[in-house]
PDB file of C-alpha atoms and ligand atoms in Angstrom:
ATOM      1  CA  UNK A   1       2.018   1.123  41.744  1.00  0.00           C
ATOM      2  CA  UNK A   2       5.430  -0.016  40.779  1.00  0.00           C
ATOM      3  CA  UNK A   3       7.517  -3.264  41.418  1.00  0.00           C
ATOM      4  CA  UNK A   4       8.224  -4.900  38.026  1.00  0.00           C
ATOM      5  CA  UNK A   5      10.721  -6.489  40.517  1.00  0.00           C
ATOM      6  CA  UNK A   6       8.496  -8.578  42.646  1.00  0.00           C
ATOM      7  CA  UNK A   7      10.840  -8.622  45.434  1.00  0.00           C
ATOM      8  CA  UNK A   8      14.575  -9.259  44.348  1.00  0.00           C
ATOM      9  CA  UNK A   9      16.966 -10.932  47.000  1.00  0.00           C
ATOM     10  CA  UNK A  10      18.442  -8.185  49.009  1.00  0.00           C
ATOM     11  CA  UNK A  11      22.522  -8.771  49.090  1.00  0.00           C
ATOM     12  CA  UNK A  12      24.566  -7.917  52.146  1.00  0.00           C
ATOM     13  CA  UNK A  13      27.699  -6.647  51.162  1.00  0.00           C
ATOM     14  CA  UNK A  14      30.283  -7.111  52.929  1.00  0.00           C
ATOM     15  CA  UNK A  15      31.228  -3.098  54.238  1.00  0.00           C
ATOM     16  CA  UNK A  16      27.504  -4.212  56.282  1.00  0.00           C
ATOM     17  CA  UNK A  17      25.752  -2.087  53.695  1.00  0.00           C
ATOM     18  CA  UNK A  18      22.722  -4.048  51.646  1.00  0.00           C
ATOM     19  CA  UNK A  19      22.071  -3.752  47.910  1.00  0.00           C
ATOM     20  CA  UNK A  20      19.787  -6.274  45.464  1.00  0.00           C
ATOM     21  CA  UNK A  21      19.956  -8.710  42.269  1.00  0.00           C
ATOM     22  CA  UNK A  22      18.137  -7.168  39.283  1.00  0.00           C
ATOM     23  CA  UNK A  23      16.575 -10.108  37.316  1.00  0.00           C
ATOM     24  CA  UNK A  24      16.696  -8.407  33.985  1.00  0.00           C
ATOM     25  CA  UNK A  25      20.596  -6.833  33.581  1.00  0.00           C
ATOM     26  CA  UNK A  26      21.611 -10.545  36.115  1.00  0.00           C
ATOM     27  CA  UNK A  27      23.885  -7.451  37.983  1.00  0.00           C
ATOM     28  CA  UNK A  28      23.278  -6.388  41.521  1.00  0.00           C
ATOM     29  CA  UNK A  29      21.482  -2.250  41.672  1.00  0.00           C
ATOM     30  CA  UNK A  30      25.493  -1.703  43.602  1.00  0.00           C
ATOM     31  CA  UNK A  31      28.884  -3.636  44.292  1.00  0.00           C
ATOM     32  CA  UNK A  32      29.051  -6.942  45.882  1.00  0.00           C
ATOM     33  CA  UNK A  33      32.334  -5.614  47.497  1.00  0.00           C
ATOM     34  CA  UNK A  34      30.769  -2.875  49.513  1.00  0.00           C
ATOM     35  CA  UNK A  35      27.755  -1.086  48.382  1.00  0.00           C
ATOM     36  CA  UNK A  36      27.732   2.036  50.585  1.00  0.00           C
ATOM     37  CA  UNK A  37      31.456   2.281  50.185  1.00  0.00           C
ATOM     38  CA  UNK A  38      31.260   2.256  46.140  1.00  0.00           C
ATOM     39  CA  UNK A  39      28.414   4.889  46.529  1.00  0.00           C
ATOM     40  CA  UNK A  40      30.609   7.059  48.861  1.00  0.00           C
ATOM     41  CA  UNK A  41      34.186   6.605  46.838  1.00  0.00           C
ATOM     42  CA  UNK A  42      33.370   6.175  43.575  1.00  0.00           C
ATOM     43  CA  UNK A  43      30.003   9.027  43.009  1.00  0.00           C
ATOM     44  CA  UNK A  44      29.860  11.363  46.294  1.00  0.00           C
ATOM     45  CA  UNK A  45      33.826  11.566  47.497  1.00  0.00           C
ATOM     46  CA  UNK A  46      35.103  11.414  43.763  1.00  0.00           C
ATOM     47  CA  UNK A  47      32.253  14.047  42.243  1.00  0.00           C
ATOM     48  CA  UNK A  48      33.499  16.483  45.421  1.00  0.00           C
ATOM     49  CA  UNK A  49      29.427  16.136  45.984  1.00  0.00           C
ATOM     50  CA  UNK A  50      30.361  16.715  50.169  1.00  0.00           C
ATOM     51  CA  UNK A  51      32.221  19.431  49.869  1.00  0.00           C
ATOM     52  CA  UNK A  52      29.964  21.024  47.598  1.00  0.00           C
ATOM     53  CA  UNK A  53      28.106  24.761  48.753  1.00  0.00           C
ATOM     54  CA  UNK A  54      24.760  23.846  46.157  1.00  0.00           C
ATOM     55  CA  UNK A  55      25.314  21.089  45.237  1.00  0.00           C
ATOM     56  CA  UNK A  56      22.934  19.420  41.889  1.00  0.00           C
ATOM     57  CA  UNK A  57      22.945  15.817  41.164  1.00  0.00           C
ATOM     58  CA  UNK A  58      21.922  13.818  38.390  1.00  0.00           C
ATOM     59  CA  UNK A  59      22.198  10.139  38.767  1.00  0.00           C
ATOM     60  CA  UNK A  60      21.382   7.006  35.472  1.00  0.00           C
ATOM     61  CA  UNK A  61      19.260   5.545  37.014  1.00  0.00           C
ATOM     62  CA  UNK A  62      18.842   5.187  41.254  1.00  0.00           C
ATOM     63  CA  UNK A  63      18.101   1.721  41.450  1.00  0.00           C
ATOM     64  CA  UNK A  64      17.634   0.885  44.750  1.00  0.00           C
ATOM     65  CA  UNK A  65      18.631   5.161  45.954  1.00  0.00           C
ATOM     66  CA  UNK A  66      21.805   3.914  47.225  1.00  0.00           C
ATOM     67  CA  UNK A  67      23.706   6.862  46.271  1.00  0.00           C
ATOM     68  CA  UNK A  68      20.226   8.851  46.800  1.00  0.00           C
ATOM     69  CA  UNK A  69      20.951   8.121  50.769  1.00  0.00           C
ATOM     70  CA  UNK A  70      25.206   8.062  50.494  1.00  0.00           C
ATOM     71  CA  UNK A  71      24.180  11.903  48.939  1.00  0.00           C
ATOM     72  CA  UNK A  72      22.156  12.542  51.804  1.00  0.00           C
ATOM     73  CA  UNK A  73      23.774  11.874  54.640  1.00  0.00           C
ATOM     74  CA  UNK A  74      26.744  13.344  53.243  1.00  0.00           C
ATOM     75  CA  UNK A  75      25.505  17.076  52.985  1.00  0.00           C
ATOM     76  CA  UNK A  76      23.206  16.675  55.821  1.00  0.00           C
ATOM     77  CA  UNK A  77      24.540  18.727  58.137  1.00  0.00           C
ATOM     78  CA  UNK A  78      26.299  21.333  56.209  1.00  0.00           C
ATOM     79  CA  UNK A  79      23.747  23.667  55.441  1.00  0.00           C
ATOM     80  CA  UNK A  80      23.946  22.779  51.403  1.00  0.00           C
ATOM     81  CA  UNK A  81      20.533  22.740  50.041  1.00  0.00           C
ATOM     82  CA  UNK A  82      21.037  19.578  47.571  1.00  0.00           C
ATOM     83  CA  UNK A  83      18.889  19.248  44.705  1.00  0.00           C
ATOM     84  CA  UNK A  84      19.140  15.612  43.316  1.00  0.00           C
ATOM     85  CA  UNK A  85      17.753  14.472  40.327  1.00  0.00           C
ATOM     86  CA  UNK A  86      18.011  10.341  39.033  1.00  0.00           C
ATOM     87  CA  UNK A  87      16.194   8.680  35.989  1.00  0.00           C
ATOM     88  CA  UNK A  88      15.154   5.348  36.484  1.00  0.00           C
ATOM     89  CA  UNK A  89      13.238   3.334  33.908  1.00  0.00           C
ATOM     90  CA  UNK A  90      12.472   0.342  35.602  1.00  0.00           C
ATOM     91  CA  UNK A  91      11.609   1.140  39.178  1.00  0.00           C
ATOM     92  CA  UNK A  92      11.551  -1.453  42.442  1.00  0.00           C
ATOM     93  CA  UNK A  93       8.722  -1.415  43.938  1.00  0.00           C
ATOM     94  CA  UNK A  94       8.203   0.278  47.973  1.00  0.00           C
ATOM     95  CA  UNK A  95       9.115  -2.798  49.311  1.00  0.00           C
ATOM     96  CA  UNK A  96      12.783  -3.112  48.125  1.00  0.00           C
ATOM     97  CA  UNK A  97      13.633   0.440  48.455  1.00  0.00           C
ATOM     98  CA  UNK A  98      13.144   0.575  52.385  1.00  0.00           C
ATOM     99  CA  UNK A  99      14.590  -2.997  52.536  1.00  0.00           C
ATOM    100  CA  UNK A 100      17.854  -1.734  51.168  1.00  0.00           C
ATOM    101  CA  UNK A 101      17.610   0.897  53.177  1.00  0.00           C
ATOM    102  CA  UNK A 102      16.849  -0.533  56.948  1.00  0.00           C
ATOM    103  CA  UNK A 103      19.517  -0.102  58.877  1.00  0.00           C
ATOM    104  CA  UNK A 104      21.565   2.199  56.478  1.00  0.00           C
ATOM    105  CA  UNK A 105      22.212   5.718  56.048  1.00  0.00           C
ATOM    106  CA  UNK A 106      19.778   8.354  55.822  1.00  0.00           C
ATOM    107  CA  UNK A 107      17.284   5.555  56.287  1.00  0.00           C
ATOM    108  CA  UNK A 108      15.789   8.486  58.960  1.00  0.00           C
ATOM    109  CA  UNK A 109      16.036  11.633  56.463  1.00  0.00           C
ATOM    110  CA  UNK A 110      13.127  13.199  55.807  1.00  0.00           C
ATOM    111  CA  UNK A 111      13.590  12.993  52.183  1.00  0.00           C
ATOM    112  CA  UNK A 112      14.466   9.665  52.262  1.00  0.00           C
ATOM    113  CA  UNK A 113      11.196   9.474  54.661  1.00  0.00           C
ATOM    114  CA  UNK A 114       8.777  11.365  52.277  1.00  0.00           C
ATOM    115  CA  UNK A 115      10.397   9.755  49.109  1.00  0.00           C
ATOM    116  CA  UNK A 116       9.127   6.484  50.687  1.00  0.00           C
ATOM    117  CA  UNK A 117       5.640   7.921  51.141  1.00  0.00           C
ATOM    118  CA  UNK A 118       4.911   8.844  47.993  1.00  0.00           C
ATOM    119  CA  UNK A 119       6.663   6.231  45.286  1.00  0.00           C
ATOM    120  CA  UNK A 120       3.361   4.194  44.982  1.00  0.00           C
ATOM    121  CA  UNK A 121       1.679   6.510  43.589  1.00  0.00           C
ATOM    122  CA  UNK A 122       3.996   8.615  41.928  1.00  0.00           C
ATOM    123  CA  UNK A 123       2.996   9.098  38.041  1.00  0.00           C
ATOM    124  CA  UNK A 124       6.044  10.437  35.785  1.00  0.00           C
ATOM    125  CA  UNK A 125       7.938  11.670  38.308  1.00  0.00           C
ATOM    126  CA  UNK A 126       8.525  12.013  41.990  1.00  0.00           C
ATOM    127  CA  UNK A 127       9.860  15.350  43.753  1.00  0.00           C
ATOM    128  CA  UNK A 128       9.672  15.581  47.381  1.00  0.00           C
ATOM    129  CA  UNK A 129      11.227  18.393  49.302  1.00  0.00           C
ATOM    130  CA  UNK A 130      12.241  17.983  53.226  1.00  0.00           C
ATOM    131  CA  UNK A 131      15.395  18.025  55.395  1.00  0.00           C
ATOM    132  CA  UNK A 132      17.336  20.850  53.176  1.00  0.00           C
ATOM    133  CA  UNK A 133      17.050  18.496  49.597  1.00  0.00           C
ATOM    134  CA  UNK A 134      15.028  18.030  46.968  1.00  0.00           C
ATOM    135  CA  UNK A 135      15.096  15.051  45.520  1.00  0.00           C
ATOM    136  CA  UNK A 136      13.541  14.564  41.947  1.00  0.00           C
ATOM    137  CA  UNK A 137      12.613  10.759  40.132  1.00  0.00           C
ATOM    138  CA  UNK A 138      11.895  10.629  36.425  1.00  0.00           C
ATOM    139  CA  UNK A 139      10.638   7.734  36.076  1.00  0.00           C
ATOM    140  CA  UNK A 140      11.700   7.283  32.239  1.00  0.00           C
ATOM    141  CA  UNK A 141      13.986   5.714  29.948  1.00  0.00           C
ATOM    142  CA  UNK A 142      16.870   8.672  29.754  1.00  0.00           C
ATOM    143  CA  UNK A 143      18.416   7.175  26.352  1.00  0.00           C
ATOM    144  CA  UNK A 144      15.232   9.472  25.162  1.00  0.00           C
ATOM    145  CA  UNK A 145      14.555  11.790  28.098  1.00  0.00           C
ATOM    146  CA  UNK A 146      15.194  15.460  27.785  1.00  0.00           C
ATOM    147  CA  UNK A 147      18.271  16.711  30.017  1.00  0.00           C
ATOM    148  CA  UNK A 148      18.905  19.683  32.131  1.00  0.00           C
ATOM    149  CA  UNK A 149      22.207  21.750  30.112  1.00  0.00           C
ATOM    150  CA  UNK A 150      24.326  23.082  32.430  1.00  0.00           C
ATOM    151  CA  UNK A 151      22.902  22.145  35.465  1.00  0.00           C
ATOM    152  CA  UNK A 152      24.877  19.076  37.056  1.00  0.00           C
ATOM    153  CA  UNK A 153      27.664  19.883  39.767  1.00  0.00           C
ATOM    154  CA  UNK A 154      27.988  16.265  39.530  1.00  0.00           C
ATOM    155  CA  UNK A 155      26.671  13.511  37.261  1.00  0.00           C
ATOM    156  CA  UNK A 156      26.498   9.810  38.769  1.00  0.00           C
ATOM    157  CA  UNK A 157      27.488   7.444  35.637  1.00  0.00           C
ATOM    158  CA  UNK A 158      25.722   4.195  37.392  1.00  0.00           C
ATOM    159  CA  UNK A 159      23.674   2.684  34.498  1.00  0.00           C
ATOM    160  CA  UNK A 160      24.454  -1.848  34.438  1.00  0.00           C
ATOM    161  CA  UNK A 161      27.248  -2.317  33.306  1.00  0.00           C
ATOM    162  CA  UNK A 162      28.651  -1.548  29.687  1.00  0.00           C
ATOM    163  CA  UNK A 163      28.162  -5.157  28.123  1.00  0.00           C
ATOM    164  CA  UNK A 164      24.949  -5.600  29.672  1.00  0.00           C
ATOM    165  CA  UNK A 165      23.666  -2.689  29.286  1.00  0.00           C
ATOM    166  CA  UNK A 166      25.740  -0.467  26.344  1.00  0.00           C
ATOM    167  CA  UNK A 167      22.699   2.471  25.370  1.00  0.00           C
ATOM    168  CA  UNK A 168      23.636   4.764  28.319  1.00  0.00           C
ATOM    169  CA  UNK A 169      27.539   4.447  28.023  1.00  0.00           C
ATOM    170  CA  UNK A 170      27.725   5.184  24.149  1.00  0.00           C
ATOM    171  CA  UNK A 171      29.336   8.174  22.255  1.00  0.00           C
ATOM    172  CA  UNK A 172      26.333   9.797  21.837  1.00  0.00           C
ATOM    173  CA  UNK A 173      24.449   9.461  25.113  1.00  0.00           C
ATOM    174  CA  UNK A 174      28.268   9.999  26.842  1.00  0.00           C
ATOM    175  CA  UNK A 175      28.191  13.738  24.449  1.00  0.00           C
ATOM    176  CA  UNK A 176      24.591  14.563  25.787  1.00  0.00           C
ATOM    177  CA  UNK A 177      25.773  14.110  29.610  1.00  0.00           C
ATOM    178  CA  UNK A 178      28.198  16.257  29.205  1.00  0.00           C
ATOM    179  CA  UNK A 179      25.794  18.964  28.086  1.00  0.00           C
ATOM    180  CA  UNK A 180      23.940  18.383  30.976  1.00  0.00           C
ATOM    181  CA  UNK A 181      27.052  19.562  32.869  1.00  0.00           C
ATOM    182  CA  UNK A 182      27.269  22.684  34.309  1.00  0.00           C
ATOM    183  CA  UNK A 183      31.450  24.136  33.735  1.00  0.00           C
ATOM    184  CA  UNK A 184      33.682  22.561  36.857  1.00  0.00           C
ATOM    185  CA  UNK A 185      31.346  19.884  37.024  1.00  0.00           C
ATOM    186  CA  UNK A 186      32.536  16.577  38.080  1.00  0.00           C
ATOM    187  CA  UNK A 187      31.065  12.733  35.885  1.00  0.00           C
ATOM    188  CA  UNK A 188      32.238   9.691  38.264  1.00  0.00           C
ATOM    189  CA  UNK A 189      31.487   6.314  37.148  1.00  0.00           C
ATOM    190  CA  UNK A 190      32.660   2.657  38.751  1.00  0.00           C
ATOM    191  CA  UNK A 191      33.955   1.981  34.790  1.00  0.00           C
ATOM    192  CA  UNK A 192      37.246   2.728  33.629  1.00  0.00           C
ATOM    193  CA  UNK A 193      36.771   0.866  30.573  1.00  0.00           C
ATOM    194  CA  UNK A 194      38.886   2.325  27.975  1.00  0.00           C
ATOM    195  CA  UNK A 195      35.789   2.666  25.396  1.00  0.00           C
ATOM    196  CA  UNK A 196      33.931   4.889  28.229  1.00  0.00           C
ATOM    197  CA  UNK A 197      37.205   7.090  29.212  1.00  0.00           C
ATOM    198  CA  UNK A 198      37.357   7.575  25.379  1.00  0.00           C
ATOM    199  CA  UNK A 199      33.640   8.639  24.799  1.00  0.00           C
ATOM    200  CA  UNK A 200      34.142  10.761  28.296  1.00  0.00           C
ATOM    201  CA  UNK A 201      36.927  12.684  26.135  1.00  0.00           C
ATOM    202  CA  UNK A 202      35.311  13.047  23.192  1.00  0.00           C
ATOM    203  CA  UNK A 203      32.455  14.765  24.576  1.00  0.00           C
ATOM    204  CA  UNK A 204      34.944  17.351  25.437  1.00  0.00           C
ATOM    205  CA  UNK A 205      35.500  16.113  29.520  1.00  0.00           C
ATOM    206  CA  UNK A 206      38.965  15.906  31.238  1.00  0.00           C
ATOM    207  CA  UNK A 207      38.790  12.535  32.179  1.00  0.00           C
ATOM    208  CA  UNK A 208      41.542  11.056  35.140  1.00  0.00           C
ATOM    209  CA  UNK A 209      41.566   7.527  36.441  1.00  0.00           C
ATOM    210  CA  UNK A 210      41.258   6.909  40.392  1.00  0.00           C
ATOM    211  CA  UNK A 211      41.920   3.901  42.629  1.00  0.00           C
ATOM    212  CA  UNK A 212      38.408   2.331  42.450  1.00  0.00           C
ATOM    213  CA  UNK A 213      36.062   0.978  45.329  1.00  0.00           C
ATOM    214  CA  UNK A 214      36.687  -2.264  47.209  1.00  0.00           C
ATOM    215  CA  UNK A 215      36.989  -4.678  44.213  1.00  0.00           C
ATOM    216  CA  UNK A 216      37.963  -2.359  41.419  1.00  0.00           C
ATOM    217  CA  UNK A 217      41.319  -1.098  40.314  1.00  0.00           C
ATOM    218  CA  UNK A 218      40.179   1.758  39.096  1.00  0.00           C
ATOM    219  CA  UNK A 219      37.001   4.132  38.474  1.00  0.00           C
ATOM    220  CA  UNK A 220      36.595   7.353  37.106  1.00  0.00           C
ATOM    221  CA  UNK A 221      36.309  11.073  36.967  1.00  0.00           C
ATOM    222  CA  UNK A 222      35.321  13.214  34.019  1.00  0.00           C
ATOM    223  CA  UNK A 223      35.291  17.618  35.079  1.00  0.00           C
ATOM    224  CA  UNK A 224      33.583  19.584  32.017  1.00  0.00           C
ATOM    225  CA  UNK A 225      36.060  22.493  31.819  1.00  0.00           C
ATOM    226  CA  UNK A 226      35.035  26.371  33.218  1.00  0.00           C
TER     227      UNK A 226
HETATM  228  C1  LIG B   1      23.190  -0.173  38.248  1.00  0.00           C
HETATM  229  S1  LIG B   1      21.765   0.084  38.747  1.00  0.00           S
HETATM  230  C2  LIG B   1      22.008   2.056  40.216  1.00  0.00           C
HETATM  231  C3  LIG B   1      22.101   1.532  41.579  1.00  0.00           C
HETATM  232  C4  LIG B   1      21.594   2.856  41.603  1.00  0.00           C
HETATM  233  N1  LIG B   1      22.228   3.732  41.934  1.00  0.00           N
HETATM  234  C5  LIG B   1      21.451   2.499  43.663  1.00  0.00           C
HETATM  235  O1  LIG B   1      22.164   3.904  44.324  1.00  0.00           O
HETATM  236  O2  LIG B   1      21.071   1.558  43.827  1.00  0.00           O
HETATM  237  C6  LIG B   1      21.286   1.156  37.190  1.00  0.00           C
HETATM  238  C7  LIG B   1      20.035   1.208  37.228  1.00  0.00           C
HETATM  239  O3  LIG B   1      19.702   2.357  36.227  1.00  0.00           O
HETATM  240  C8  LIG B   1      18.732   2.120  35.796  1.00  0.00           C
HETATM  241  N2  LIG B   1      18.789   2.420  34.306  1.00  0.00           N
HETATM  242  C9  LIG B   1      19.275   0.917  33.148  1.00  0.00           C
HETATM  243  N3  LIG B   1      19.313   2.273  32.028  1.00  0.00           N
HETATM  244  C10 LIG B   1      18.091   3.177  32.505  1.00  0.00           C
HETATM  245  C11 LIG B   1      17.875   3.888  31.098  1.00  0.00           C
HETATM  246  N4  LIG B   1      18.185   3.747  29.814  1.00  0.00           N
HETATM  247  N5  LIG B   1      17.255   5.158  31.518  1.00  0.00           N
HETATM  248  C12 LIG B   1      16.715   5.134  33.097  1.00  0.00           C
HETATM  249  N6  LIG B   1      17.392   3.819  34.066  1.00  0.00           N
HETATM  250  C13 LIG B   1      18.087   2.693  33.661  1.00  0.00           C
HETATM  251  C14 LIG B   1      18.305   0.323  36.575  1.00  0.00           C
HETATM  252  O4  LIG B   1      17.182   0.069  35.976  1.00  0.00           O
HETATM  253  C15 LIG B   1      18.921   0.410  37.011  1.00  0.00           C
HETATM  254  O5  LIG B   1      18.092   0.379  38.027  1.00  0.00           O
END
């Protein structure tokens, strides 16, 4: 049974979407300035996943599923088959996942409903397939996990902030993430910190600063050359 969170407080953000507060890291899972806006702008649109004919998304980490639902919503109906693989080492409870999604996008997507239905009985990983989408969550520490290679068309780097959770922002880990991207794949992240840009560049990615989501001046996209 998951749920070390013991029902963390939910937070309504200015775009009307919900997120939650994480006690362990002392941060909100999504942007307090608009969780849905950040998911869409930084991750979905930033990586071009909404227009990809066969998107394969790798997410670090799954959190309360706002990015996953934004991706389901953006790809539903397009006919593009979605493969979504996320890592999460501290899963929230089903109650929290459901609570954050109430009234939100893709709340009724068959893959989301299947995920909620199986979340409590999952073992080391959970994989559901419904409505043209395959969603998989691996419940392990991504810093020591075996990542797919040359696979992701999009990589959402959404760990907590570099100051609170440095292990998913190191040059060594960033190099492993770069290797998980397919040629032409795009890594996106809300952080535009200089050391993150340098680590992505050192990993061989072409790094571009973009205007940020509400509340942030800039965010990053980094492309693995073809
Ligand atoms: C900012 S939140 C992600 C929010 C999420 N993308 C969403 O849409 O709700 C960061 C998440 O990464 C997870 N995380 C942080 N470090 C991790 C690690 N080393 N391995 C696996 N998950 C990790 C945290 O537990 C947390 O759920």
